[in-house]
mmCIF file of C-alpha atoms in Angstrom:
data_model
loop_
_atom_site.group_PDB
_atom_site.id
_atom_site.type_symbol
_atom_site.label_atom_id
_atom_site.label_comp_id
_atom_site.label_asym_id
_atom_site.label_seq_id
_atom_site.Cartn_x
_atom_site.Cartn_y
_atom_site.Cartn_z
ATOM 1 C CA MET H 6 100.373 107.669 96.198
ATOM 2 C CA ARG H 7 99.608 107.160 99.523
ATOM 3 C CA ILE H 8 97.053 105.404 100.929
ATOM 4 C CA LEU H 9 95.175 104.473 104.146
ATOM 5 C CA PHE H 10 91.997 102.158 104.401
ATOM 6 C CA VAL H 11 90.386 102.316 106.795
ATOM 7 C CA ALA H 12 88.525 99.045 107.694
ATOM 8 C CA HIS H 13 85.508 98.265 110.545
ATOM 9 C CA GLY H 14 85.175 94.515 112.008
ATOM 10 C CA PRO H 15 86.017 91.382 110.809
ATOM 11 C CA ALA H 16 82.662 91.506 108.533
ATOM 12 C CA HIS H 17 83.803 94.216 106.563
ATOM 13 C CA VAL H 18 87.680 94.213 106.285
ATOM 14 C CA PRO H 19 86.617 91.361 103.214
ATOM 15 C CA TRP H 20 85.356 94.530 100.850
ATOM 16 C CA THR H 21 88.444 96.237 101.724
ATOM 17 C CA VAL H 22 90.755 93.274 100.382
ATOM 18 C CA PRO H 23 90.284 93.826 96.623
ATOM 19 C CA LEU H 24 90.784 97.891 95.770
ATOM 20 C CA ALA H 25 93.747 97.789 98.739
ATOM 21 C CA TRP H 26 95.552 95.466 96.452
ATOM 22 C CA ALA H 27 94.486 97.276 93.222
ATOM 23 C CA SER H 28 96.015 100.092 94.552
ATOM 24 C CA GLN H 29 99.288 98.517 95.593
ATOM 25 C CA LEU H 30 99.681 97.300 92.121
ATOM 26 C CA ALA H 31 99.216 100.373 90.777
ATOM 27 C CA GLY H 32 102.237 101.402 92.357
ATOM 28 C CA HIS H 33 101.158 102.721 95.738
ATOM 29 C CA GLU H 34 101.985 102.317 99.351
ATOM 30 C CA VAL H 35 98.891 101.078 101.125
ATOM 31 C CA ARG H 36 97.923 100.573 104.957
ATOM 32 C CA VAL H 37 94.486 99.302 106.597
ATOM 33 C CA ALA H 38 93.862 100.519 110.059
ATOM 34 C CA ALA H 39 91.653 98.453 111.434
ATOM 35 C CA ARG H 40 91.063 96.626 115.204
ATOM 36 C CA PRO H 41 92.876 94.365 116.920
ATOM 37 C CA GLN H 42 90.172 91.528 116.279
ATOM 38 C CA SER H 43 90.521 92.510 112.587
ATOM 39 C CA LEU H 44 94.289 92.253 112.214
ATOM 40 C CA ALA H 45 94.461 88.718 111.517
ATOM 41 C CA GLN H 46 92.026 88.996 108.158
ATOM 42 C CA VAL H 47 93.841 92.273 107.307
ATOM 43 C CA THR H 48 97.656 90.638 107.330
ATOM 44 C CA GLY H 49 95.982 87.085 106.297
ATOM 45 C CA ALA H 50 95.425 88.963 103.228
ATOM 46 C CA GLY H 51 98.884 89.635 101.982
ATOM 47 C CA LEU H 52 98.091 93.751 103.730
ATOM 48 C CA ILE H 53 100.094 95.819 106.391
ATOM 49 C CA ALA H 54 98.086 96.816 109.167
ATOM 50 C CA VAL H 55 97.802 99.562 111.565
ATOM 51 C CA PRO H 56 96.123 98.373 114.820
ATOM 52 C CA VAL H 57 93.462 101.054 116.534
ATOM 53 C CA GLY H 58 91.530 101.025 119.371
ATOM 54 C CA ASP H 59 91.012 97.733 121.364
ATOM 55 C CA ALA H 60 88.548 94.893 121.023
ATOM 56 C CA VAL H 61 85.483 96.327 122.244
ATOM 57 C CA ALA H 62 86.383 99.915 120.806
ATOM 58 C CA GLY H 63 82.525 100.568 120.400
ATOM 59 C CA GLU H 64 80.266 97.835 122.091
ATOM 60 C CA THR H 65 79.387 99.941 124.407
ATOM 61 C CA PHE H 66 77.730 103.091 123.003
ATOM 62 C CA ALA H 67 75.836 104.434 126.054
ATOM 63 C CA ARG H 68 76.954 107.414 126.989
ATOM 64 C CA TRP H 69 75.743 108.679 123.790
ATOM 65 C CA ALA H 70 72.932 107.296 123.937
ATOM 66 C CA ALA H 71 71.672 110.634 126.413
ATOM 67 C CA PRO H 72 67.945 111.214 127.553
ATOM 68 C CA ASP H 73 68.260 114.986 125.798
ATOM 69 C CA SER H 74 67.700 114.328 122.172
ATOM 70 C CA ALA H 75 70.037 117.217 120.703
ATOM 71 C CA GLU H 76 72.513 115.440 122.150
ATOM 72 C CA ARG H 77 71.878 112.232 120.416
ATOM 73 C CA ALA H 78 72.060 111.391 116.180
ATOM 74 C CA ALA H 79 68.549 113.394 116.656
ATOM 75 C CA ARG H 80 68.651 114.780 113.525
ATOM 76 C CA VAL H 81 70.144 112.269 111.338
ATOM 77 C CA PRO H 82 68.484 112.554 108.206
ATOM 78 C CA ASP H 83 64.888 110.982 107.716
ATOM 79 C CA ASP H 84 66.374 108.890 104.272
ATOM 80 C CA TRP H 85 69.226 107.531 106.378
ATOM 81 C CA PRO H 86 68.240 104.088 106.376
ATOM 82 C CA SER H 87 64.832 103.999 107.291
ATOM 83 C CA GLY H 88 63.610 104.248 104.175
ATOM 84 C CA PRO H 89 65.333 100.534 103.277
ATOM 85 C CA LEU H 90 65.767 98.836 106.361
ATOM 86 C CA GLY H 91 61.827 100.284 108.408
ATOM 87 C CA TRP H 92 63.575 100.500 111.168
ATOM 88 C CA PRO H 93 61.901 103.239 113.512
ATOM 89 C CA GLU H 94 63.323 106.589 114.445
ATOM 90 C CA GLU H 95 64.909 104.830 117.999
ATOM 91 C CA ARG H 96 66.202 101.933 116.041
ATOM 92 C CA ARG H 97 68.024 104.164 113.624
ATOM 93 C CA LEU H 98 69.128 106.886 116.293
ATOM 94 C CA SER H 99 70.767 103.669 118.646
ATOM 95 C CA TRP H 100 72.935 102.801 115.353
ATOM 96 C CA ALA H 101 73.609 106.378 114.597
ATOM 97 C CA ASP H 102 74.964 106.339 118.520
ATOM 98 C CA GLN H 103 76.879 102.988 118.292
ATOM 99 C CA VAL H 104 78.717 104.528 114.903
ATOM 100 C CA LEU H 105 79.846 108.121 116.737
ATOM 101 C CA ALA H 106 80.731 105.622 119.526
ATOM 102 C CA LEU H 107 83.261 103.623 117.664
ATOM 103 C CA ALA H 108 83.704 106.673 115.555
ATOM 104 C CA ASP H 109 85.471 108.096 118.710
ATOM 105 C CA ALA H 110 86.790 105.557 120.525
ATOM 106 C CA LEU H 111 89.250 104.380 117.084
ATOM 107 C CA ALA H 112 90.208 108.375 115.760
ATOM 108 C CA ASP H 113 92.993 108.693 118.301
ATOM 109 C CA ASP H 114 95.035 106.667 117.460
ATOM 110 C CA LEU H 115 94.014 107.083 113.589
ATOM 111 C CA VAL H 116 94.528 110.992 113.294
ATOM 112 C CA GLU H 117 98.136 109.927 114.821
ATOM 113 C CA PHE H 118 98.683 107.599 112.345
ATOM 114 C CA ALA H 119 97.682 110.056 109.902
ATOM 115 C CA ARG H 120 99.966 112.189 111.027
ATOM 116 C CA PHE H 121 102.994 110.493 111.364
ATOM 117 C CA TRP H 122 102.515 108.456 108.081
ATOM 118 C CA ARG H 123 100.991 111.534 106.351
ATOM 119 C CA PRO H 124 98.482 110.189 103.429
ATOM 120 C CA ASP H 125 97.174 111.108 100.206
ATOM 121 C CA LEU H 126 93.718 109.377 100.666
ATOM 122 C CA VAL H 127 91.852 107.723 103.319
ATOM 123 C CA VAL H 128 89.120 105.594 102.228
ATOM 124 C CA HIS H 129 86.871 104.218 104.701
ATOM 125 C CA ASP H 130 84.137 101.904 105.727
ATOM 126 C CA VAL H 131 81.141 103.542 105.598
ATOM 127 C CA GLY H 132 80.864 102.203 109.123
ATOM 128 C CA ALA H 133 84.367 103.644 109.942
ATOM 129 C CA VAL H 134 83.482 107.305 110.623
ATOM 130 C CA ALA H 135 86.990 108.063 111.976
ATOM 131 C CA GLY H 136 88.502 107.761 108.501
ATOM 132 C CA LEU H 137 86.325 111.549 107.332
ATOM 133 C CA VAL H 138 88.226 112.785 111.172
ATOM 134 C CA ALA H 139 91.488 111.533 110.119
ATOM 135 C CA ALA H 140 91.641 112.874 106.606
ATOM 136 C CA ALA H 141 90.217 116.230 107.654
ATOM 137 C CA ALA H 142 93.229 116.578 110.425
ATOM 138 C CA VAL H 143 95.735 115.585 107.364
ATOM 139 C CA GLY H 144 93.255 118.075 105.066
ATOM 140 C CA VAL H 145 93.436 115.086 102.690
ATOM 141 C CA PRO H 146 90.358 113.942 100.551
ATOM 142 C CA SER H 147 88.368 111.000 101.598
ATOM 143 C CA VAL H 148 85.863 108.754 100.389
ATOM 144 C CA ALA H 149 83.633 105.368 101.347
ATOM 145 C CA HIS H 150 83.193 102.279 100.126
ATOM 146 C CA ASN H 151 80.076 100.823 101.621
ATOM 147 C CA TRP H 152 78.907 97.056 101.320
ATOM 148 C CA CYS H 153 75.777 97.167 99.286
ATOM 149 C CA GLN H 154 73.873 98.601 101.865
ATOM 150 C CA PRO H 155 72.669 102.509 102.293
ATOM 151 C CA LEU H 156 74.062 102.309 106.729
ATOM 152 C CA GLY H 157 77.002 104.589 106.321
ATOM 153 C CA LEU H 158 76.240 108.287 108.768
ATOM 154 C CA TYR H 159 76.310 110.359 106.689
ATOM 155 C CA PHE H 160 75.501 114.272 107.074
ATOM 156 C CA LEU H 161 74.673 116.276 104.125
ATOM 157 C CA HIS H 162 73.065 119.271 105.827
ATOM 158 C CA GLU H 163 74.934 121.375 108.800
ATOM 159 C CA ASP H 164 70.979 121.164 110.819
ATOM 160 C CA GLU H 165 71.308 117.273 110.725
ATOM 161 C CA VAL H 166 74.622 117.368 112.631
ATOM 162 C CA PRO H 167 74.605 115.617 116.645
ATOM 163 C CA PRO H 168 77.292 117.349 118.686
ATOM 164 C CA ALA H 169 78.928 114.428 119.313
ATOM 165 C CA TYR H 170 80.119 114.359 115.514
ATOM 166 C CA LEU H 171 81.473 117.398 115.773
ATOM 167 C CA ARG H 172 83.041 116.637 119.071
ATOM 168 C CA ILE H 173 85.434 114.252 117.641
ATOM 169 C CA PHE H 174 86.418 116.462 115.028
ATOM 170 C CA GLU H 175 86.713 119.947 117.727
ATOM 171 C CA ARG H 176 89.010 117.533 119.971
ATOM 172 C CA HIS H 177 91.617 116.655 117.359
ATOM 173 C CA GLY H 178 91.584 120.633 116.655
ATOM 174 C CA VAL H 179 90.032 120.203 112.525
ATOM 175 C CA ARG H 180 86.867 121.299 111.066
ATOM 176 C CA PRO H 181 84.242 118.694 110.605
ATOM 177 C CA ARG H 182 83.302 117.219 107.052
ATOM 178 C CA ILE H 183 79.857 117.892 106.347
ATOM 179 C CA GLY H 184 78.141 118.109 102.902
ATOM 180 C CA THR H 185 78.316 115.782 99.611
ATOM 181 C CA ASP H 186 81.002 112.550 99.770
ATOM 182 C CA THR H 187 81.326 109.758 97.932
ATOM 183 C CA TRP H 188 81.126 106.292 98.484
ATOM 184 C CA ILE H 189 82.650 103.216 96.288
ATOM 185 C CA ASP H 190 79.262 100.953 95.705
ATOM 186 C CA CYS H 191 79.332 97.092 94.354
ATOM 187 C CA THR H 192 75.929 97.143 94.281
ATOM 188 C CA PRO H 193 74.722 95.703 90.550
ATOM 189 C CA PRO H 194 72.344 98.575 89.087
ATOM 190 C CA ALA H 195 69.369 96.417 89.792
ATOM 191 C CA LEU H 196 69.684 95.925 93.296
ATOM 192 C CA ARG H 197 70.879 98.995 93.971
ATOM 193 C CA ILE H 198 68.769 101.482 96.731
ATOM 194 C CA PRO H 199 68.273 105.254 96.471
ATOM 195 C CA HIS H 200 70.568 107.419 98.940
ATOM 196 C CA PRO H 201 71.411 110.835 98.105
ATOM 197 C CA VAL H 202 75.681 110.793 98.222
ATOM 198 C CA PRO H 203 76.853 110.022 94.948
ATOM 199 C CA ARG H 204 78.176 106.934 94.238
ATOM 200 C CA ILE H 205 81.279 105.487 91.939
ATOM 201 C CA PRO H 206 80.030 102.166 90.858
ATOM 202 C CA MET H 207 82.581 98.949 91.244
ATOM 203 C CA ARG H 208 82.616 95.312 90.414
ATOM 204 C CA TYR H 209 82.513 93.166 93.281
ATOM 205 C CA VAL H 210 85.693 90.955 93.413
ATOM 206 C CA PRO H 211 84.477 87.821 95.430
ATOM 207 C CA TYR H 212 87.398 88.196 98.733
ATOM 208 C CA ASN H 213 86.250 85.376 101.143
ATOM 209 C CA GLY H 214 89.456 84.879 103.231
ATOM 210 C CA SER H 215 92.271 82.200 102.611
ATOM 211 C CA GLY H 216 91.864 78.649 102.313
ATOM 212 C CA GLN H 217 92.307 75.428 100.370
ATOM 213 C CA VAL H 218 90.281 73.021 97.684
ATOM 214 C CA PRO H 219 89.224 70.368 99.426
ATOM 215 C CA ARG H 220 90.220 66.602 97.479
ATOM 216 C CA TRP H 221 86.566 66.422 97.606
ATOM 217 C CA LEU H 222 85.551 69.269 95.843
ATOM 218 C CA MET H 223 86.958 68.271 92.903
ATOM 219 C CA GLU H 224 84.440 65.120 92.668
ATOM 220 C CA ARG H 225 81.951 65.661 90.362
ATOM 221 C CA SER H 226 78.595 64.950 92.320
ATOM 222 C CA GLU H 227 75.652 63.345 90.497
ATOM 223 C CA ARG H 228 73.051 65.405 92.071
ATOM 224 C CA PRO H 229 72.770 69.032 92.764
ATOM 225 C CA ARG H 230 75.192 70.629 95.503
ATOM 226 C CA VAL H 231 73.683 72.875 97.795
ATOM 227 C CA CYS H 232 75.924 75.448 99.924
ATOM 228 C CA VAL H 233 74.330 75.877 103.650
ATOM 229 C CA THR H 234 76.473 78.759 105.190
ATOM 230 C CA GLY H 235 76.008 81.569 108.187
ATOM 231 C CA GLY H 236 79.164 83.017 107.606
ATOM 232 C CA VAL H 237 81.722 83.263 110.175
ATOM 233 C CA THR H 238 80.739 86.723 111.940
ATOM 234 C CA THR H 239 77.268 85.100 113.120
ATOM 235 C CA GLY H 240 75.222 82.584 115.029
ATOM 236 C CA ALA H 241 73.190 81.532 112.125
ATOM 237 C CA ILE H 242 74.387 78.487 111.823
ATOM 238 C CA ASP H 243 73.147 77.122 114.631
ATOM 239 C CA GLU H 244 69.513 77.051 113.914
ATOM 240 C CA LEU H 245 70.453 76.695 109.573
ATOM 241 C CA GLY H 246 72.645 73.847 110.600
ATOM 242 C CA SER H 247 69.545 72.381 112.691
ATOM 243 C CA GLN H 248 66.888 72.787 109.586
ATOM 244 C CA THR H 249 69.349 71.683 107.658
ATOM 245 C CA LEU H 250 69.659 68.402 109.623
ATOM 246 C CA GLU H 251 66.134 68.134 110.229
ATOM 247 C CA GLN H 252 65.287 68.668 106.397
ATOM 248 C CA PHE H 253 67.394 67.920 104.147
ATOM 249 C CA ALA H 254 67.700 64.512 104.994
ATOM 250 C CA GLU H 255 65.445 63.027 102.312
ATOM 251 C CA LEU H 256 65.792 65.265 99.980
ATOM 252 C CA ASP H 257 67.966 64.320 96.524
ATOM 253 C CA LEU H 258 70.822 66.685 96.722
ATOM 254 C CA ASP H 259 74.450 66.451 97.846
ATOM 255 C CA VAL H 260 74.369 69.378 100.863
ATOM 256 C CA VAL H 261 77.720 70.770 102.140
ATOM 257 C CA MET H 262 77.001 72.222 105.199
ATOM 258 C CA THR H 263 80.322 74.929 105.635
ATOM 259 C CA VAL H 264 81.365 76.134 109.823
ATOM 260 C CA ALA H 265 83.534 77.686 111.242
ATOM 261 C CA ARG H 266 83.209 75.946 114.226
ATOM 262 C CA PRO H 267 82.210 71.882 112.766
ATOM 263 C CA ASP H 268 82.322 70.708 115.862
ATOM 264 C CA ALA H 269 79.391 72.208 117.237
ATOM 265 C CA PHE H 270 77.556 69.494 115.578
ATOM 266 C CA GLU H 271 79.774 66.481 116.529
ATOM 267 C CA ASP H 272 76.982 65.078 118.577
ATOM 268 C CA ARG H 273 74.230 65.580 116.082
ATOM 269 C CA PRO H 274 73.362 62.466 113.615
ATOM 270 C CA LEU H 275 74.310 63.776 110.024
ATOM 271 C CA PRO H 276 71.832 62.247 107.546
ATOM 272 C CA GLY H 277 74.259 60.424 103.527
ATOM 273 C CA ASN H 278 73.500 63.197 101.695
ATOM 274 C CA VAL H 279 74.794 65.890 104.305
ATOM 275 C CA ARG H 280 78.890 66.892 104.361
ATOM 276 C CA LEU H 281 79.656 68.862 107.484
ATOM 277 C CA THR H 282 83.094 70.685 106.405
ATOM 278 C CA GLY H 283 85.364 73.585 108.459
ATOM 279 C CA TRP H 284 85.634 76.655 106.696
ATOM 280 C CA VAL H 285 86.202 76.449 102.920
ATOM 281 C CA PRO H 286 85.715 80.030 100.996
ATOM 282 C CA LEU H 287 83.118 80.157 99.332
ATOM 283 C CA THR H 288 84.471 81.583 96.078
ATOM 284 C CA ALA H 289 85.572 77.705 95.845
ATOM 285 C CA LEU H 290 82.836 76.199 96.536
ATOM 286 C CA LEU H 291 79.786 78.462 95.117
ATOM 287 C CA PRO H 292 81.563 77.550 91.387
ATOM 288 C CA VAL H 293 80.305 74.076 91.470
ATOM 289 C CA CYS H 294 77.296 74.038 93.543
ATOM 290 C CA GLN H 295 73.809 75.160 92.082
ATOM 291 C CA GLY H 296 72.270 76.533 95.150
ATOM 292 C CA LEU H 297 72.898 78.580 98.353
ATOM 293 C CA VAL H 298 71.242 78.630 101.505
ATOM 294 C CA GLN H 299 71.994 81.765 103.622
ATOM 295 C CA HIS H 300 71.546 83.653 106.800
ATOM 296 C CA GLY H 301 71.855 87.148 104.406
ATOM 297 C CA GLY H 302 75.352 88.630 105.401
ATOM 298 C CA SER H 303 76.288 91.407 102.495
ATOM 299 C CA GLY H 304 79.743 89.269 101.249
ATOM 300 C CA THR H 305 78.125 86.076 101.520
ATOM 301 C CA THR H 306 75.364 87.150 98.835
ATOM 302 C CA MET H 307 77.666 89.350 96.533
ATOM 303 C CA THR H 308 79.221 86.341 96.511
ATOM 304 C CA ALA H 309 76.254 84.464 95.817
ATOM 305 C CA LEU H 310 75.281 86.919 93.149
ATOM 306 C CA ALA H 311 79.071 87.128 91.562
ATOM 307 C CA HIS H 312 78.920 83.413 90.390
ATOM 308 C CA GLY H 313 75.202 83.620 89.309
ATOM 309 C CA VAL H 314 74.159 81.200 91.961
ATOM 310 C CA PRO H 315 70.026 81.024 93.261
ATOM 311 C CA GLN H 316 69.591 81.389 96.902
ATOM 312 C CA VAL H 317 67.340 80.986 99.450
ATOM 313 C CA VAL H 318 68.181 83.528 102.339
ATOM 314 C CA VAL H 319 66.390 83.249 105.777
ATOM 315 C CA PRO H 320 67.133 86.037 108.168
ATOM 316 C CA GLY H 321 67.261 86.668 111.403
ATOM 317 C CA GLY H 322 64.096 89.435 112.039
ATOM 318 C CA PRO H 323 63.239 91.780 110.531
ATOM 319 C CA GLY H 324 64.342 95.941 110.809
ATOM 320 C CA THR H 325 68.232 93.965 110.366
ATOM 321 C CA PRO H 326 70.846 94.396 106.872
ATOM 322 C CA GLN H 327 70.125 90.642 106.748
ATOM 323 C CA ASN H 328 66.362 91.355 106.410
ATOM 324 C CA LEU H 329 66.793 94.514 103.667
ATOM 325 C CA TRP H 330 69.184 91.120 101.611
ATOM 326 C CA ALA H 331 66.491 88.321 101.942
ATOM 327 C CA GLU H 332 63.888 91.281 100.633
ATOM 328 C CA GLN H 333 66.633 92.550 97.619
ATOM 329 C CA ILE H 334 66.988 89.006 96.422
ATOM 330 C CA GLU H 335 63.183 88.028 96.431
ATOM 331 C CA ARG H 336 62.566 91.262 94.529
ATOM 332 C CA SER H 337 64.970 90.743 91.927
ATOM 333 C CA GLY H 338 63.687 86.928 91.288
ATOM 334 C CA ALA H 339 67.242 85.462 91.867
ATOM 335 C CA GLY H 340 66.212 83.364 94.996
ATOM 336 C CA ILE H 341 63.733 83.537 97.712
ATOM 337 C CA GLY H 342 63.373 85.156 101.109
ATOM 338 C CA LEU H 343 62.531 83.507 104.278
ATOM 339 C CA HIS H 344 60.985 84.911 107.430
ATOM 340 C CA PRO H 345 61.145 84.404 110.999
ATOM 341 C CA GLU H 346 57.142 83.440 110.432
ATOM 342 C CA GLU H 347 57.865 81.538 108.016
ATOM 343 C CA ARG H 348 61.014 79.832 108.288
ATOM 344 C CA SER H 349 59.619 78.730 111.718
ATOM 345 C CA ARG H 350 56.782 76.390 109.842
ATOM 346 C CA PRO H 351 57.435 72.741 109.569
ATOM 347 C CA GLY H 352 59.764 71.651 106.182
ATOM 348 C CA ARG H 353 59.199 75.023 105.044
ATOM 349 C CA LEU H 354 63.380 76.181 104.321
ATOM 350 C CA ALA H 355 63.594 72.129 102.330
ATOM 351 C CA ALA H 356 60.547 73.276 100.423
ATOM 352 C CA ALA H 357 61.783 76.711 99.219
ATOM 353 C CA LEU H 358 65.111 74.808 98.231
ATOM 354 C CA THR H 359 63.221 72.619 96.470
ATOM 355 C CA GLU H 360 61.442 75.498 94.537
ATOM 356 C CA LEU H 361 64.448 77.142 93.944
ATOM 357 C CA LEU H 362 66.046 74.499 91.832
ATOM 358 C CA GLY H 363 63.058 73.261 90.326
ATOM 359 C CA LYS H 364 62.115 76.312 88.663
ATOM 360 C CA ASP H 365 64.427 77.624 85.877
ATOM 361 C CA SER H 366 63.675 81.073 86.660
ATOM 362 C CA TYR H 367 65.844 81.973 89.934
ATOM 363 C CA ALA H 368 69.389 80.249 87.346
ATOM 364 C CA ARG H 369 68.040 82.495 85.131
ATOM 365 C CA ARG H 370 67.529 85.897 86.662
ATOM 366 C CA ALA H 371 70.482 84.914 88.880
ATOM 367 C CA ALA H 372 73.016 84.515 85.696
ATOM 368 C CA ALA H 373 71.486 87.729 85.161
ATOM 369 C CA LEU H 374 72.905 89.474 87.590
ATOM 370 C CA ARG H 375 76.155 88.230 87.369
ATOM 371 C CA GLU H 376 76.117 89.476 83.729
ATOM 372 C CA GLU H 377 75.429 93.082 85.142
ATOM 373 C CA MET H 378 78.114 92.868 87.450
ATOM 374 C CA ALA H 379 80.863 91.542 85.615
ATOM 375 C CA ALA H 380 80.166 94.758 83.434
ATOM 376 C CA MET H 381 80.424 97.104 85.968
ATOM 377 C CA PRO H 382 84.230 98.880 86.936
ATOM 378 C CA GLY H 383 86.798 96.541 88.459
ATOM 379 C CA PRO H 384 88.482 98.066 90.902
ATOM 380 C CA ALA H 385 91.730 98.810 88.479
ATOM 381 C CA GLN H 386 89.338 101.516 87.421
ATOM 382 C CA VAL H 387 88.277 103.086 90.305
ATOM 383 C CA VAL H 388 91.974 103.096 91.307
ATOM 384 C CA ARG H 389 92.331 105.779 88.379
ATOM 385 C CA HIS H 390 89.044 107.683 89.648
ATOM 386 C CA LEU H 391 91.357 107.602 92.817
ATOM 387 C CA GLU H 392 94.723 109.234 91.418
ATOM 388 C CA ALA H 393 92.329 112.021 89.301
ATOM 389 C CA LEU H 394 90.523 112.262 92.846
ATOM 390 C CA VAL H 395 93.841 112.780 94.064
ATOM 391 C CA ARG H 396 95.395 115.389 91.650
ATOM 392 C CA SER H 397 92.067 117.703 91.436
#
């Protein structure tokens, strides 16, 4: 069987890797279509990449934001995604515009490759609607892979569909795909947000990119070890790093601040209890940590949950996916969410971290979520489900 995976952006490629490799190990041929800025991540994971679009594809979508509401995604379903995110209608429409513009920019290359390679199945990121177009162009099933948040663009009824969506399919001479789709979902049941698309549960297998285990990581720490990170695709570490250097100096902790650009902090005095490192894969670092301070990235949050590490989530602002993670982690009892109005108070981040490490309930709840995730079907089991889908 041939399976074409369609990644979205650099932050989403890691979600594709475990299932893509499980598919290869089951004997299937795999290709991963991605934009230029994501190709190195695909090939670095040992997968075969297919370049689609250009580096700025989907970044500019003004031409979709027509003043005529009928031209925009004005019929985006009311439950997408305003419920869990609290987004106002204008924010929802702007997001839908961006997703459709990205699909429009990638569809030509993706359809061309699909018609050349003839996959039996397309597995696409929920934000990469072009995957639906490619699957329709060659008449094969498609399955979406989400990243634990209900942010994919889906249309279950014809009266919801904007003209822009239809035109992408019509340009390639294929019938638009409207109706029930299926999503592969790694979200543990306790954190799952209801939405109308059927889901295939799959255990989250952390993949944070390649790297090396530094020697200091094997040294036993006499103090609790805490990781501070802002991910690799955001500027969140700039603020988190500054707060770490200002507020954590007096804490009896071993703080590891792992950043993609350590040179950004070279001119800052480094407290004796803070270690500044370059990028270290979180799946190597978190097993020796008792806590995590992070920006609310989906991969970072889920990697911490997979290792049973309680966390302080410091999102950028309301109405963002990162803010949703802060709310979900706090609601689950596995950590603390610090919202903008809180984290600006002097010493609040240090106080939250002290509370996280001082109360056993956070660690116990994080451990319970780890066990819940471990009981979910693994990628190899999901591959068997995909095989059955293609046979049917």
